[in-house]
């Protein structure tokens, strides 16, 4: 683990290159790089300018509004916020155990979300990089280019995402920003017609998901040097696992491993997350840097998301995904895989798992049941944790005697991965930018590293290959020496 | 004149009416929709929202207060009048804090449904973002005054039906607001009760039963099933 490029020793004598904006759904981000006269990299920072206003303006609102309100944090993974908030607020209404129908409808909604988000990320946003090359012709490096050269792949991507969205629609009422989960349960189950409609498509989805795992696996095998080393760094892992140690994206306990794969903590009740995790503030970023308190700020940072989850669990409780997990672990060898591009492989294994889980749930009679709600002794505080598509998501609320929220704390997966994404960007800058003239293709290498972690960020930055970017080279006086821009249409030109 | 056969025309359709009926009352009885918010057939008209404005024999008037007259020619569903209604709606939206995406009344809200009906695509005007309180002091109901459109239906229901005078309008002009009848200004300190008529009449999301939230799924809410124009007497679903 290393943070050596976080702060340059003598920044006043270095040129500053800024990639600004690295736009994203929840705000803006930028990458700044400090170079010396020989273009040697001395400092690299990924700054996420994130407006966390939700934690404030949710205060004073009735708690039952929260699951619907906070999901507006995101347009890609609203279901994750919707469910994490609902889980937290189950404690407020005293719902210790949901009805079987409510639990399974929520899980179905969640796996639909995982399925559509992973499909979107892999096929729409990342496959252009992986299929054409990181510095390939920018005019083709997008989903339209994929559709032209690999029409079947593009078609599957679109249809898989659509299927996941349909699962969400049937469980939450809408494809985006539905209302299905409520404190204490859900507001609807599936009708027989809705279930049968989904059953018609699920077997194809399982098959296509398996093909997608094979596709990314093949890419790793074809170019192991690139895939194993691109932006690679060693880090701790953290994720939620089921009570039996298996992969469970909806409920369980927290487990952490060190960079060698040894378990550091296990079975941690997520309601005690504040004992486990601290958050550091750095003066150059609006996003906090979470760390494991037991290891301290310097060594306690960690990585979340598919790469962590697939290596952190003991097994995956669906057969096809478990076969793929074992192959993934065997490929990594004795040590865990730390390469950021391994996220894509792990993500596809999770997508296959989500498809299998959807299939199993569609065959469960409970999803058409009528017992939707439960309640018990009123509580005043609740914590809900869920494994969102891109990592561990924590929601924490306190509610007063008049039913109004008095405290809200959210730690989203992007925040957990803050230091890890910075490290990946630094490694890529060291590997590819050191001593080189800046080109659009080199810029995209940095984006590829960010994109591997977080579709919330990468979806906006990638913008289907049309992310507007401006890079400026400034002297120590802040005067612009040269600059390069890429327009929303993908046209790259010098501004001087 | 035969009082049993009095009629007027509404956008060319013949509407029968009885002596003493207003235009909107007769139209509702005939199954015709005239947009409205502060009007409720169970209460004396207030004539404040002006959404029900029509042209009667060429004169602009509120159809909730204008008595129908034999042979009257009434225009309602015209581009000119609907354009003006849309502006009124836009002003109502920007004067309050109407955040439909997270409002539990969404799908059951007459303001929202009327905006859909009249193809209001944006608020158009700058938002006022007023600082209005949320009163959750009552154990079973809460008031979110961010959404108040000053229709006064709660005032009329509490006064005329419940006999309690729990609600009143206070202030003038843009500072007009609903108050409750308690020294503390808190609903919890009034004699308001869940079975009061005033608890049932709010056309927007101000007076709401607690802990109901989003218990009615999307697709089953009042205006999911049919537009407000097909529901002359909106019946808002209780969970």
XYZ file of C-alpha atoms in Angstrom:
735
model
C 0.000 0.000 0.000
C 1.297 3.429 -0.830
C 0.239 7.030 -0.782
C 3.591 8.400 -1.979
C 2.191 10.529 -4.768
C -0.463 12.199 -2.670
C 1.585 15.295 -1.826
C 4.660 16.535 -3.694
C 7.644 17.673 -1.647
C 8.152 20.944 -3.517
C 4.963 21.680 -5.404
C 5.890 25.306 -6.090
C 8.385 24.286 -8.772
C 6.124 21.914 -10.619
C 3.739 22.274 -13.517
C 0.114 21.525 -12.775
C -2.037 19.522 -15.164
C -5.715 19.462 -14.333
C -8.389 17.234 -15.784
C -11.382 19.294 -14.930
C -14.174 18.445 -14.937
C -14.243 14.739 -14.491
C -17.955 15.075 -14.339
C -20.201 12.586 -12.565
C -23.778 12.049 -11.572
C -23.514 13.358 -8.013
C -21.300 16.330 -8.720
C -17.961 17.064 -10.242
C -14.551 15.549 -9.939
C -11.173 16.427 -11.294
C -7.721 14.960 -11.491
C -4.726 17.179 -10.857
C -1.202 16.123 -11.708
C 2.016 17.924 -10.819
C 4.910 17.363 -13.238
C 8.480 18.577 -13.346
C 10.367 19.822 -16.395
C 10.964 16.275 -17.568
C 7.294 15.359 -17.187
C 8.037 13.179 -14.184
C 4.926 12.799 -12.031
C 5.242 14.136 -8.479
C 1.668 14.414 -7.297
C -1.678 13.017 -8.435
C -5.011 13.632 -6.798
C -8.533 12.597 -7.698
C -10.771 15.284 -6.251
C -14.445 14.502 -5.904
C -16.549 17.587 -5.502
C -19.544 15.984 -3.929
C -22.532 17.788 -2.493
C -23.738 15.781 0.482
C -26.720 17.989 1.154
C -29.036 15.053 1.694
C -27.672 14.421 5.175
C -28.726 17.925 6.132
C -32.010 18.492 4.403
C -33.391 15.105 5.377
C -33.338 16.420 8.935
C -36.752 17.549 10.086
C -38.584 15.373 7.595
C -40.909 12.469 8.559
C -38.975 9.208 8.570
C -41.357 7.432 6.180
C -40.418 9.895 3.434
C -36.766 9.006 3.662
C -36.486 5.872 1.480
C -38.130 7.708 -1.401
C -36.315 10.993 -0.861
C -32.745 9.736 -0.424
C -32.831 7.538 -3.498
C -32.682 10.768 -5.486
C -28.993 10.765 -4.624
C -28.510 8.701 -7.713
C -30.150 7.862 -11.000
C -28.183 4.670 -11.566
C -28.491 2.936 -8.216
C -31.518 4.544 -6.520
C -32.739 1.120 -5.425
C -29.646 0.718 -3.273
C -30.342 3.924 -1.347
C -34.046 3.081 -1.259
C -33.344 -0.296 0.338
C -30.540 0.804 2.667
C -32.804 3.544 4.042
C -35.722 1.132 4.369
C -33.525 -1.345 6.227
C -32.401 1.376 8.620
C -35.970 2.528 9.206
C -37.229 -1.005 9.815
C -35.665 -0.496 13.237
C -37.739 2.634 13.800
C -41.021 0.783 13.257
C -39.733 -2.176 15.241
C -39.688 -4.592 12.310
C -37.000 -6.997 13.486
C -37.937 -9.630 10.939
C -39.762 -8.834 7.725
C -42.448 -11.108 6.364
C -41.105 -13.674 3.872
C -42.874 -11.832 1.049
C -41.391 -8.472 1.999
C -37.881 -9.850 2.422
C -37.979 -11.634 -0.924
C -39.540 -8.766 -2.830
C -36.813 -6.480 -1.507
C -34.161 -8.982 -2.486
C -35.697 -9.355 -5.943
C -35.653 -5.574 -6.325
C -32.034 -5.478 -5.177
C -30.839 -8.211 -7.512
C -32.666 -6.513 -10.377
C -30.713 -3.383 -9.484
C -27.378 -5.208 -9.312
C -28.128 -6.893 -12.632
C -29.061 -3.742 -14.537
C -26.317 -1.592 -13.032
C -23.569 -4.136 -13.727
C -24.855 -4.611 -17.281
C -24.926 -0.868 -17.829
C -21.432 -0.429 -16.479
C -19.838 -3.268 -18.371
C -21.538 -3.108 -21.748
C -22.364 0.562 -22.177
C -19.520 2.257 -20.362
C -16.492 -0.020 -20.178
C -16.706 -2.442 -23.072
C -15.571 0.249 -25.561
C -12.268 0.572 -23.660
C -11.848 -3.161 -23.259
C -12.790 -4.144 -26.799
C -11.105 -1.353 -28.755
C -8.196 -0.403 -26.494
C -7.701 2.441 -24.035
C -6.116 4.766 -26.583
C -8.037 3.623 -29.636
C -9.816 5.970 -32.022
C -11.972 8.123 -29.746
C -14.675 8.435 -32.372
C -15.295 4.681 -32.183
C -14.618 4.180 -28.499
C -18.251 4.270 -27.417
C -21.338 2.077 -27.342
C -22.225 3.045 -30.912
C -18.810 1.811 -32.029
C -19.408 -1.412 -30.107
C -22.807 -1.784 -31.769
C -21.188 -1.457 -35.187
C -18.357 -3.902 -34.647
C -19.884 -6.202 -32.028
C -23.659 -5.903 -32.586
C -24.578 -9.007 -30.603
C -22.612 -7.803 -27.578
C -24.241 -4.372 -27.702
C -27.691 -5.874 -28.135
C -27.235 -8.138 -25.152
C -26.068 -5.212 -23.052
C -29.181 -3.243 -23.867
C -31.563 -6.148 -23.295
C -29.903 -7.233 -20.061
C -30.165 -3.756 -18.618
C -33.770 -3.610 -19.755
C -34.548 -6.874 -17.994
C -33.068 -5.627 -14.728
C -35.092 -2.457 -15.044
C -38.253 -4.513 -15.545
C -37.531 -6.436 -12.337
C -37.274 -3.090 -10.564
C -40.469 -1.822 -12.158
C -42.479 -4.841 -11.041
C -41.182 -4.625 -7.469
C -40.897 -0.848 -6.970
C -43.563 0.492 -9.329
C -41.146 2.386 -11.589
C -37.888 1.603 -13.353
C -36.191 4.560 -11.677
C -37.123 6.077 -8.303
C -39.964 3.761 -7.322
C -41.624 3.400 -3.918
C -41.730 -0.361 -3.301
C -39.842 -0.606 -0.012
C -41.364 1.094 3.014
C -40.273 0.979 6.663
C -41.424 -2.406 7.890
C -41.848 -4.096 4.530
C -42.986 -3.417 1.000
C -46.087 -1.895 -0.567
C -46.615 -4.537 -3.206
C -45.829 -8.101 -4.136
C -45.744 -9.537 -7.635
C -48.867 -10.547 -9.464
C -48.848 -13.891 -11.224
C -48.756 -12.070 -14.561
C -45.742 -9.989 -13.504
C -43.913 -13.060 -12.264
C -44.650 -14.995 -15.457
C -43.479 -12.105 -17.608
C -40.112 -12.094 -15.846
C -39.850 -15.873 -15.944
C -40.015 -15.766 -19.728
C -36.767 -13.848 -19.920
C -34.691 -14.950 -16.951
C -33.138 -18.080 -18.440
C -31.758 -16.089 -21.350
C -30.362 -13.581 -18.875
C -28.562 -16.310 -16.947
C -27.036 -17.644 -20.161
C -25.954 -14.218 -21.392
C -24.500 -13.383 -17.978
C -22.373 -16.496 -18.119
C -21.203 -15.508 -21.592
C -20.260 -12.082 -20.243
C -18.123 -13.664 -17.521
C -16.402 -15.767 -20.166
C -15.843 -12.700 -22.327
C -14.042 -10.688 -19.641
C -12.177 -13.770 -18.494
C -10.944 -14.279 -22.028
C -9.729 -10.680 -22.165
C -7.711 -11.270 -18.990
C -6.200 -14.425 -20.417
C -5.366 -12.745 -23.729
C -3.448 -9.899 -22.154
C -2.489 -10.789 -18.594
C 0.332 -8.259 -18.502
C -2.080 -5.367 -19.003
C -4.982 -6.700 -16.965
C -2.874 -7.744 -13.992
C -0.772 -4.617 -13.763
C -2.830 -1.654 -15.018
C -3.111 0.724 -12.080
C -2.517 -2.154 -9.691
C -1.939 -1.478 -5.995
C -2.340 -3.497 -2.839
C -5.111 -2.689 -0.408
C -7.339 -4.015 2.334
C -10.796 -5.299 1.455
C -14.128 -4.807 3.136
C -17.629 -6.030 2.344
C -20.729 -7.495 3.888
C -21.025 -11.278 3.805
C -23.932 -13.518 4.738
C -24.132 -15.061 8.183
C -22.792 -18.276 6.642
C -19.844 -16.510 5.023
C -21.366 -16.693 1.553
C -21.879 -13.793 -0.799
C -24.989 -11.905 0.296
C -25.568 -8.493 -1.192
C -28.688 -7.711 0.861
C -27.949 -8.634 4.458
C -25.230 -9.978 6.710
C -22.218 -8.870 8.720
C -19.059 -6.968 7.874
C -15.810 -8.742 7.083
C -12.414 -7.260 6.285
C -9.252 -8.764 4.873
C -5.762 -7.365 4.653
C -3.822 -7.041 1.414
C -2.618 -10.634 1.748
C -6.132 -11.957 2.060
C -5.999 -12.642 5.796
C -9.187 -11.909 7.701
C -8.786 -8.834 9.921
C -12.305 -8.787 11.304
C -15.414 -10.838 10.716
C -19.000 -11.071 11.870
C -19.145 -7.385 12.764
C -22.688 -6.213 13.330
C -23.046 -3.311 10.916
C -25.051 -1.374 13.461
C -21.692 -0.827 15.167
C -20.018 0.561 12.062
C -18.871 3.679 13.905
C -16.647 1.497 16.091
C -15.058 0.092 12.943
C -14.815 2.997 10.544
C -13.579 6.556 10.939
C -13.657 9.274 8.320
C -10.731 11.591 7.635
C -11.076 15.009 6.042
C -8.357 16.237 3.680
C -8.106 19.855 2.709
C -7.891 19.157 -1.018
C -11.043 17.069 -1.427
C -14.698 17.541 -0.560
C -15.093 13.808 -0.042
C -14.068 12.181 3.211
C -11.544 9.358 3.413
C -12.901 6.447 5.460
C -10.441 4.199 7.289
C -10.457 1.282 9.665
C -9.963 2.715 13.109
C -7.935 -0.293 14.227
C -5.294 0.443 11.578
C -5.365 4.220 11.683
C -5.642 6.806 8.930
C -2.393 5.941 7.148
C -2.845 2.197 6.802
C -6.548 1.735 7.393
C -7.965 2.602 3.997
C -9.646 -0.145 2.083
C -11.418 -1.117 -1.086
C -15.086 -2.087 -1.522
C -17.193 -3.333 -4.416
C -17.188 -6.421 -6.616
C -13.441 -7.072 -6.407
C -13.667 -7.090 -2.620
C -16.908 -9.014 -2.364
C -16.025 -11.881 -4.668
C -12.720 -12.423 -2.835
C -14.062 -11.732 0.630
C -16.840 -14.327 0.710
C -16.267 -18.029 1.345
C -18.553 -19.061 -1.480
C -21.318 -17.814 -3.762
C -24.618 -19.539 -3.038
C -25.611 -20.004 -6.681
C -23.937 -22.765 -8.690
C -22.849 -21.081 -11.909
C -21.448 -18.000 -10.205
C -19.658 -20.209 -7.670
C -17.871 -22.049 -10.473
C -16.731 -18.724 -11.870
C -15.658 -17.455 -8.437
C -13.452 -20.474 -7.939
C -11.807 -19.930 -11.314
C -11.300 -16.250 -10.488
C -9.666 -17.091 -7.171
C -7.505 -19.763 -8.812
C -6.371 -17.279 -11.463
C -5.308 -14.840 -8.752
C -3.173 -17.490 -7.089
C -2.153 -17.436 -3.466
C -2.548 -13.688 -3.109
C -5.765 -11.767 -3.749
C -6.196 -9.991 -7.045
C -5.541 -6.283 -6.582
C -5.660 -5.134 -10.209
C -8.436 -2.565 -10.821
C -9.342 -4.243 -14.099
C -10.173 -7.314 -12.023
C -13.236 -5.364 -10.929
C -14.817 -6.040 -14.315
C -14.342 -9.788 -14.027
C -15.674 -9.822 -10.472
C -18.538 -7.596 -11.521
C -19.607 -10.023 -14.212
C -19.495 -12.908 -11.728
C -21.845 -10.880 -9.522
C -24.097 -10.176 -12.469
C -24.355 -13.918 -13.086
C -25.095 -14.435 -9.400
C -27.809 -11.758 -9.527
C -29.411 -13.469 -12.536
C -29.390 -16.812 -10.731
C -30.871 -15.236 -7.608
C -33.632 -13.608 -9.655
C -34.388 -16.969 -11.233
C -34.620 -18.665 -7.839
C -36.783 -15.925 -6.369
C -39.180 -16.045 -9.318
C -39.791 -19.687 -8.456
C -40.528 -18.840 -4.829
C -44.251 -18.565 -4.034
C -43.539 -15.980 -1.334
C -43.044 -13.247 -3.942
C -46.756 -13.368 -4.756
C -47.843 -13.372 -1.113
C -50.027 -10.807 0.593
C -48.314 -10.354 3.973
C -46.364 -7.216 3.196
C -45.788 -5.349 6.448
C -44.702 -5.972 9.992
C -43.985 -3.757 12.982
C -43.050 -3.914 16.637
C -41.686 -1.775 19.424
C -40.935 1.715 18.161
C -37.239 2.562 17.927
C -35.373 5.856 17.720
C -32.270 4.878 15.755
C -31.546 2.623 12.821
C -28.616 1.580 10.642
C -29.103 -0.057 7.277
C -26.288 -1.552 5.213
C -26.510 -3.030 1.785
C -23.993 -4.042 -0.842
C -24.814 -1.624 -3.644
C -23.526 -2.387 -7.145
C -20.328 -0.501 -6.472
C -19.789 -1.270 -2.812
C -20.885 -1.146 0.801
C -23.568 1.446 1.430
C -24.331 2.637 4.964
C -27.421 4.612 6.015
C -27.856 5.727 9.609
C -30.786 7.720 11.044
C -32.129 8.971 14.352
C -35.798 9.907 14.724
C -37.458 11.964 17.457
C -40.706 11.320 19.324
C -42.659 13.279 16.691
C -41.417 10.975 13.895
C -39.001 13.513 12.411
C -35.434 12.682 11.415
C -32.886 14.374 13.664
C -29.684 12.817 12.318
C -28.647 11.254 9.047
C -25.257 9.826 8.136
C -24.575 8.233 4.773
C -21.348 6.531 3.752
C -21.660 5.604 0.105
C -19.450 3.222 -1.788
C -17.718 5.968 -3.717
C -16.584 7.385 -0.399
C -15.211 4.042 0.806
C -13.226 3.804 -2.428
C -11.898 7.353 -2.298
C -8.323 6.501 -1.333
C -8.326 3.404 -3.532
C -9.380 5.375 -6.609
C -6.690 7.939 -5.849
C -4.116 5.169 -5.660
C -5.239 3.670 -8.961
C -5.014 7.040 -10.682
C -1.533 7.584 -9.231
C -0.333 4.218 -10.462
C -1.685 4.852 -13.921
C -0.066 8.288 -13.989
C 3.232 6.722 -12.983
C 2.901 3.918 -15.489
C 1.711 5.864 -18.504
C 2.113 9.626 -18.081
C 5.641 9.779 -16.691
C 7.833 11.541 -19.253
C 5.197 11.603 -21.958
C 3.339 14.347 -23.754
C -0.316 14.397 -22.841
C -2.701 12.946 -25.380
C -6.394 12.123 -25.313
C -5.534 8.453 -25.157
C -3.408 8.991 -22.059
C -6.203 10.935 -20.454
C -8.496 8.031 -21.107
C -6.111 5.719 -19.250
C -6.834 7.721 -16.126
C -10.537 7.521 -16.785
C -10.314 3.778 -17.330
C -8.832 3.403 -13.856
C -11.572 5.493 -12.257
C -14.234 3.805 -14.321
C -13.246 0.364 -13.035
C -14.341 1.343 -9.527
C -17.469 3.310 -9.794
C -20.073 3.512 -12.496
C -21.670 6.424 -10.684
C -18.530 8.375 -11.439
C -17.537 6.723 -14.654
C -20.968 6.915 -16.217
C -20.735 10.670 -16.207
C -17.074 10.825 -17.048
C -17.391 8.393 -19.871
C -20.624 9.882 -21.204
C -20.698 7.262 -23.933
C -17.271 8.368 -25.116
C -18.232 12.019 -25.219
C -17.010 13.322 -21.928
C -15.971 16.946 -22.300
C -12.480 17.431 -20.904
C -9.996 20.219 -20.686
C -6.385 19.729 -19.684
C -4.240 22.745 -18.987
C -0.489 22.885 -18.446
C 0.371 25.823 -16.187
C 3.711 27.152 -15.088
C 4.547 27.821 -11.466
C 3.021 31.274 -11.767
C -0.243 29.743 -12.781
C 0.118 30.894 -16.377
C -1.198 28.596 -19.026
C 1.504 27.092 -21.218
C -0.625 24.762 -23.305
C -3.941 23.046 -23.209
C -5.909 20.326 -24.851
C -9.641 19.903 -25.012
C -12.070 17.210 -25.961
C -15.542 18.396 -26.845
C -18.806 16.681 -26.024
C -18.722 15.390 -29.603
C -15.367 13.711 -28.971
C -13.346 16.165 -31.041
C -9.860 16.685 -29.614
C -8.093 19.946 -30.309
C -5.403 22.190 -28.958
C -6.674 25.398 -27.406
C -3.471 27.289 -28.237
C -89.584 29.709 -18.235
C -89.757 26.082 -17.119
C -87.418 25.753 -14.126
C -87.141 22.015 -14.709
C -85.716 22.486 -18.174
C -83.165 25.205 -17.689
C -79.923 24.621 -19.555
C -76.707 26.292 -20.556
C -73.992 25.179 -22.926
C -70.478 24.257 -21.788
C -68.065 24.128 -24.712
C -71.059 23.406 -26.909
C -72.572 20.664 -24.718
C -76.005 21.225 -23.201
C -75.888 21.188 -19.389
C -79.128 21.097 -17.362
C -79.210 22.851 -14.011
C -81.514 23.725 -11.151
C -82.103 27.126 -9.676
C -79.300 28.115 -7.343
C -76.656 25.891 -8.898
C -73.362 27.365 -9.920
C -71.811 26.570 -13.285
C -69.307 24.137 -11.818
C -71.947 22.350 -9.731
C -74.141 21.805 -12.748
C -71.170 20.740 -14.841
C -70.092 18.215 -12.210
C -73.602 16.787 -11.992
C -73.496 16.367 -15.752
C -70.108 14.598 -15.541
C -68.176 17.460 -17.090
C -64.809 18.544 -15.736
C -63.842 22.123 -15.040
C -60.370 22.404 -13.413
C -60.555 23.504 -9.773
C -58.659 23.283 -6.495
C -60.390 25.321 -3.766
C -63.835 24.110 -4.757
C -65.323 21.065 -3.090
C -69.006 20.344 -3.697
C -69.510 19.603 0.002
C -68.619 23.157 1.011
C -69.662 26.690 0.312
C -67.559 28.080 -2.581
C -64.555 30.194 -1.723
C -63.584 31.474 -5.156
C -59.910 31.957 -4.337
C -57.836 29.691 -6.589
C -59.462 30.874 -9.827
C -58.603 27.618 -11.576
C -62.276 27.205 -12.406
C -62.342 30.437 -14.376
C -64.567 30.238 -17.452
C -66.069 32.668 -19.928
C -69.802 32.974 -19.401
C -71.483 34.885 -22.210
C -68.082 36.377 -22.971
C -67.343 37.526 -19.403
C -64.541 35.995 -17.370
C -65.816 34.592 -14.090
C -65.158 31.928 -11.479
C -67.480 29.031 -12.243
C -67.655 28.039 -8.572
C -69.303 31.341 -7.619
C -71.196 32.204 -10.800
C -74.776 30.950 -10.796
C -75.824 29.195 -13.964
C -78.374 30.982 -16.083
C -80.739 29.641 -18.664
C -79.285 29.914 -22.154
C -75.853 30.923 -20.933
C -72.960 30.112 -23.247
C -69.939 28.945 -21.216
C -66.462 28.360 -22.559
C -64.025 26.372 -20.434
C -61.735 24.019 -22.314
C -60.196 26.590 -24.652
C -56.544 27.336 -25.300
C -56.883 30.871 -23.985
C -58.426 29.846 -20.670
C -56.190 26.821 -20.182
C -53.114 28.975 -20.810
C -54.232 31.258 -18.003
C -55.001 28.328 -15.721
C -51.523 26.969 -16.374
C -49.985 30.272 -15.264
C -52.055 30.162 -12.083
C -50.782 26.653 -11.430
C -47.201 27.693 -12.054
C -47.565 30.494 -9.533
C -48.980 28.081 -6.967
C -46.045 25.753 -7.508
C -43.351 28.409 -7.091
C -45.001 30.110 -4.118
C -44.717 26.927 -2.056
C -42.235 24.085 -1.834
C -43.763 21.357 -3.959
C -41.241 18.544 -4.319
C -43.365 15.888 -6.003
C -40.558 13.288 -6.293
C -40.434 12.788 -2.529
C -43.981 13.816 -1.600
C -46.146 11.040 -0.266
C -49.225 12.742 -1.744
C -47.818 12.282 -5.237
C -50.336 10.390 -7.339
C -53.146 11.448 -5.004
C -52.541 15.202 -5.195
C -55.083 17.399 -6.967
C -52.510 20.118 -7.607
C -50.173 17.656 -9.308
C -53.012 15.966 -11.180
C -54.366 19.303 -12.394
C -50.893 20.299 -13.564
C -50.687 17.079 -15.556
C -54.172 17.697 -16.908
C -53.219 21.143 -18.126
C -49.853 20.030 -19.522
C -47.796 22.128 -17.160
C -44.290 21.085 -18.142
C -42.282 23.395 -15.855
C -42.828 25.969 -13.073
C -41.643 28.688 -15.493
C -41.291 31.318 -12.752
C -38.449 31.613 -10.258
C -39.027 29.537 -7.144
C -39.789 31.473 -3.953
C -38.493 28.654 -1.724
C -40.382 30.011 1.315
C -39.298 28.959 4.778
C -42.355 27.157 6.058
C -42.575 24.906 9.102
C -43.535 21.279 9.421
C -45.747 20.633 12.430
C -45.490 17.035 13.640
C -46.699 17.735 17.171
C -49.958 15.793 16.785
C -49.617 12.075 17.497
C -51.590 10.932 14.461
C -51.448 13.749 11.896
C -48.888 16.251 10.699
C -48.965 19.518 8.793
C -46.469 20.200 6.026
C -47.226 23.819 5.226
C -44.647 23.806 2.435
C -47.383 22.440 0.219
C -50.242 24.742 1.246
C -52.094 26.480 -1.608
C -54.402 28.457 0.718
C -57.550 26.819 -0.632
C -59.108 27.186 2.873
C -60.906 23.841 2.623
C -59.531 22.847 6.029
C -60.766 26.133 7.455
C -64.255 25.620 6.031
C -64.419 21.932 7.020
C -63.315 22.562 10.602
C -65.648 25.531 11.004
C -68.708 24.414 9.063
C -68.704 20.641 9.612
C -66.565 19.891 12.666
C -67.610 23.031 14.546
C -64.089 23.403 15.908
C -62.352 26.265 14.107
C -59.019 24.478 14.317
C -57.678 26.213 11.204
C -57.676 29.800 9.982
C -55.893 31.895 7.395
C -53.635 34.600 8.776
C -51.506 37.333 7.240
C -52.063 39.191 4.014
C -50.947 38.845 0.426
C -47.857 36.763 -0.078
C -47.554 36.392 3.696
C -50.913 34.623 3.983
C -50.614 31.316 5.787
C -52.595 28.714 7.675
C -52.535 28.861 11.454
C -54.017 26.547 14.055
C -56.092 27.453 17.066
C -53.614 26.981 19.899
C -51.487 29.321 21.971
C -48.425 27.322 21.049
C -49.331 27.348 17.364
C -48.938 23.574 17.337
C -51.543 21.168 15.974
C -50.902 18.841 18.888
C -52.284 21.472 21.262
C -55.616 21.808 19.411
C -58.674 19.572 19.598
C -58.052 18.327 16.046
C -58.913 14.640 15.626
C -58.429 12.081 12.893
C -62.151 11.679 12.256
C -62.624 15.406 11.696
C -63.818 16.405 8.248
C -60.861 18.790 8.128
C -58.554 15.779 8.195
C -60.016 14.510 4.936
C -60.308 17.507 2.636
C -56.808 18.776 1.889
C -56.348 18.599 -1.896
C -52.556 18.681 -1.562
C -50.098 17.179 0.925
C -50.486 19.496 3.910
C -52.742 17.577 6.313
C -51.555 13.995 6.296
C -52.018 10.994 8.479
C -48.743 9.948 10.026
C -46.916 6.712 9.184
C -48.912 6.127 6.001
C -46.255 7.433 3.639
C -45.909 5.447 0.456
C -48.018 2.469 1.471
C -50.121 2.712 -1.715
C -47.984 1.396 -4.579
C -47.443 3.245 -7.812
C -50.182 2.171 -10.200
C -52.830 2.050 -7.486
C -52.981 5.734 -6.542
C -56.036 7.819 -7.428
C -54.648 9.523 -10.479
C -52.570 6.560 -11.679
C -55.788 4.894 -12.684
C -57.468 7.839 -14.371
C -56.724 11.507 -14.925
C -58.388 14.058 -12.718
C -60.642 15.112 -15.583
C -62.279 11.681 -15.429
C -62.854 12.117 -11.708
C -65.160 15.111 -11.235
C -65.340 14.483 -7.509
C -61.830 13.350 -6.642
C -61.820 10.592 -4.095
C -58.355 10.381 -2.637
C -57.438 6.937 -1.431
C -56.675 6.387 2.180
C -54.164 3.651 2.857
